[in-house]
Structure formats: C-alpha cells, structure tokens
Short mmCIF file of C-alpha atoms in Angstrom, two decimals:
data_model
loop_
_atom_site.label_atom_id
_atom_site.label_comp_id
_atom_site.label_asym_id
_atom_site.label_seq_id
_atom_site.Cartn_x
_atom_site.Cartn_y
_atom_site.Cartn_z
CA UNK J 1 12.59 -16.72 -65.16
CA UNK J 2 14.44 -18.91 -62.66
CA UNK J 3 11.61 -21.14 -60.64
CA UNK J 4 11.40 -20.16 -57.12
CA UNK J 5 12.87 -22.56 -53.86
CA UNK J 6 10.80 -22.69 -50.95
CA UNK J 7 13.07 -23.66 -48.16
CA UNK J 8 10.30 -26.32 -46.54
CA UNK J 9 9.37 -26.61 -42.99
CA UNK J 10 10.59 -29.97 -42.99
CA UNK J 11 10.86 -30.78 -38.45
CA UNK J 12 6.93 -29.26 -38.60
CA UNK J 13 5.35 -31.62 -37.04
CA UNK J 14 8.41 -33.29 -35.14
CA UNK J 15 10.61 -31.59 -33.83
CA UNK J 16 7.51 -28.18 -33.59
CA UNK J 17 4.17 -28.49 -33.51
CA UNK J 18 2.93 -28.31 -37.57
CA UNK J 19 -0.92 -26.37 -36.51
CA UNK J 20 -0.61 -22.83 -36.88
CA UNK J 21 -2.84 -22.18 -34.00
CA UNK J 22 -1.01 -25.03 -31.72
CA UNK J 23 2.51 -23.41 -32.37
CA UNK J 24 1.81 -19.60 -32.00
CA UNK J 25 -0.18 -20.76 -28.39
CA UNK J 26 2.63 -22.75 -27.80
CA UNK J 27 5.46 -19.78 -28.42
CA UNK J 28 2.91 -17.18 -26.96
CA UNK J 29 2.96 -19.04 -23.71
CA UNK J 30 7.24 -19.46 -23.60
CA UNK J 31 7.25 -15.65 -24.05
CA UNK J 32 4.34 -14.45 -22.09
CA UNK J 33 6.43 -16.45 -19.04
CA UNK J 34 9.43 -14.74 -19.88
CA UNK J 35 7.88 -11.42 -20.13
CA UNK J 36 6.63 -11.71 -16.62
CA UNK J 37 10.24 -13.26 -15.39
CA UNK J 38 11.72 -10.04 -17.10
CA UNK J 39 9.16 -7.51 -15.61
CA UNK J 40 9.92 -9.36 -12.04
CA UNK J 41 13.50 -8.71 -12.21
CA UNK J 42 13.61 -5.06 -13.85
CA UNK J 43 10.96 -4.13 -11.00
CA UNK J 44 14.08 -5.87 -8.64
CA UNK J 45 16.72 -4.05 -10.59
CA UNK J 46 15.16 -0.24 -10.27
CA UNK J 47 13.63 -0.94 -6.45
CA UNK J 48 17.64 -1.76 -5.49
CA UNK J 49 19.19 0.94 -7.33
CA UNK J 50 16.86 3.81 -8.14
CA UNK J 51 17.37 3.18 -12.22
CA UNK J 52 16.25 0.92 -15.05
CA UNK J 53 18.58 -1.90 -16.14
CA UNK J 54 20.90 -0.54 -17.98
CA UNK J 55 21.90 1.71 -20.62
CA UNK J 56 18.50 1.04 -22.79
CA UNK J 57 20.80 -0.17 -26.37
CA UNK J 58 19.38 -2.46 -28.76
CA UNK J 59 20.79 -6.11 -28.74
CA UNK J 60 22.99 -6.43 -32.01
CA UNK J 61 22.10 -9.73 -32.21
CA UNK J 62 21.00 -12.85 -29.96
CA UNK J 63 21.84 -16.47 -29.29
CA UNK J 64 19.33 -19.13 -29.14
CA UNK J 65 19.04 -22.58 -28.99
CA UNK J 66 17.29 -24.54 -31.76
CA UNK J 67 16.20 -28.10 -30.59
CA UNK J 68 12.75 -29.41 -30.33
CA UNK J 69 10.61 -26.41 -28.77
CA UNK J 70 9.53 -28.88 -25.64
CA UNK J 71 12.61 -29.41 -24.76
CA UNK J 72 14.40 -25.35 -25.98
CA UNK J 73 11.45 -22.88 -26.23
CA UNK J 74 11.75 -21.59 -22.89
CA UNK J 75 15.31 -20.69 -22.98
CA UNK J 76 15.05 -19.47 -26.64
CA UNK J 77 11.85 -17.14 -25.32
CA UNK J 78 14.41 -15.08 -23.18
CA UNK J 79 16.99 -14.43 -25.91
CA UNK J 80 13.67 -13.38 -28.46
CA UNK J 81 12.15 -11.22 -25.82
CA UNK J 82 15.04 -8.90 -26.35
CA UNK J 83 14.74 -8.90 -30.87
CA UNK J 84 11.07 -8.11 -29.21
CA UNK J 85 11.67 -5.92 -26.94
CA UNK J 86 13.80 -3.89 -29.89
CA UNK J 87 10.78 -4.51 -32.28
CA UNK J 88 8.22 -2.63 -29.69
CA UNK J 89 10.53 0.00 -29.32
CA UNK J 90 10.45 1.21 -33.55
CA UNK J 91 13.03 -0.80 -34.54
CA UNK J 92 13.04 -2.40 -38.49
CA UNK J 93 16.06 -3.63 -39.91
CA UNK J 94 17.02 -7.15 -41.19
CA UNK J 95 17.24 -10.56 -39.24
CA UNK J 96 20.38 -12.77 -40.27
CA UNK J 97 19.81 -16.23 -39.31
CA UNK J 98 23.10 -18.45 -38.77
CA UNK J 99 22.65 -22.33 -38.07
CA UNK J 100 24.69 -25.40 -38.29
CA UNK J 101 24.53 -27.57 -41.16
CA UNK J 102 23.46 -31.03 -39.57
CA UNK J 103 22.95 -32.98 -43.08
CA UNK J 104 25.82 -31.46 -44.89
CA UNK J 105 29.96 -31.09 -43.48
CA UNK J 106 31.24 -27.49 -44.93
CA UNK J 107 34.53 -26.18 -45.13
CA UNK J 108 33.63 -22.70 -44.32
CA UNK J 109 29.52 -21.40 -44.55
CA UNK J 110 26.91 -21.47 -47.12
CA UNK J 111 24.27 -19.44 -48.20
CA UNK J 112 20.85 -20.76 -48.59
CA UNK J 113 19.05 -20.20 -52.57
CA UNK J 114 15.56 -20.49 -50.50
CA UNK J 115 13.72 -16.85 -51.96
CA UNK J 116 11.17 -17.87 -48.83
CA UNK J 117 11.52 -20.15 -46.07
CA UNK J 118 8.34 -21.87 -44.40
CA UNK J 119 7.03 -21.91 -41.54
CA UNK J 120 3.32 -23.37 -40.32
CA UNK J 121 2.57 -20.00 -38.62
CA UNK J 122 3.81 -18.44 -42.53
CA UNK J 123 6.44 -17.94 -44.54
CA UNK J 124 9.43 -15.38 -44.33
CA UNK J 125 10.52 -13.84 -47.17
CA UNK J 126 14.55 -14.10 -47.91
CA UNK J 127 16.08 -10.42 -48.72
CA UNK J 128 17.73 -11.53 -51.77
CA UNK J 129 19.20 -8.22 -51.95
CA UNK J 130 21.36 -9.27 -48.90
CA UNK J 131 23.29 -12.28 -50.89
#
C-alpha cells in the first residue's frame, strides 16, 4: 500500500494566520463585509431596474488572488462569495484549484500526488479519481 502525502500547510502561520479559530474569524469577517457590499448593490441593481442582477447562472469558475490574507482576503472574499453563493443555492460538484508554481519553473503544468492537502481550519481531501 503506497504511504499517503499530505500536501502541508507550509505559509500557516506567515503568510495566514496558523489558529483555527483566528483564521475562520479572520475569513468570516472578509466575507461577512462582502456579503453586505453585495446585498447593498443588488438592493441598487433591482430599485433601478425593477429585476435582480442578472440571469441567476452559476459561476463556472472564479479568480482570486492568493497573497498573504492581510494584504488579499478582501478582494479574494468577493470572488468566493459567488462559489458561496452557488453552494447555498444546492450546488455540489468538484473544486479544481490552479496556482503558480513559485519554487519550481515548469514547462507546461503539474499535478500534485498530495491524497489531502492541509489546512489549520482542516484538511481537504484530493479526488484522486479526478487525476
């Protein structure tokens, strides 16, 4: 049987906060804010025009920035209120995380052998099915 790889939080504690309770207050707040910015402007959107905002889809995917949270979590709130949003509205289906390589140059992309990757908040299973 083939040992398992924990891909390891390795910027807890740096570049996040590494307390469980610290970081989930911490991304609670960035999207609780953005909530309340989104609210505001939907309550705009249907008070000028009568309607919602828009045709009510399901984002196919979203962009967001990865830095330190202090200095990215706000911005990255708004693009996760919508896989949210989709979450709160039934949907399941699988997340596909793409990110650079910033230790490594490749010609082209890798896949990660992590079967879990950690987190201090806990760890996400990897669908190894989706290799």
């Amino acid at each position: 049987m083939a040992k398992e790889y924990i891909r390891r939080a390795h910027h807890a504690g740096s570049w996040y906060e590494d307390d469980p309770q610290t970081l989930s207050d911490m991304l609670k707040e960035f999207l609780d804010e953005t909530e309340t910015e989104h609210s505001n402007a939907n309550a705009a959107m249907t008070t000028r025009s009568g309607e919602g905002t828009g045709a009510g889809g399901l984002p196919r995917g979203i962009i967001a920035p990865h830095a330190g949270y202090s200095y990215s979590g706000p911005t990255a709130a708004h693009a996760y209120a919508n896989l949210k949003e989709a979450l709160m509205r039934g949907w399941s289906g699988t997340v596909v995380v793409l990110h650079p390589s910033h230790h490594a140059y490749l010609d082209g992309c890798a896949v990660s052998g992590a079967s879990v990757i950690e987190t201090p908040i806990y760890d996400i299973p990897v669908d190894k099915n989706l290799r």
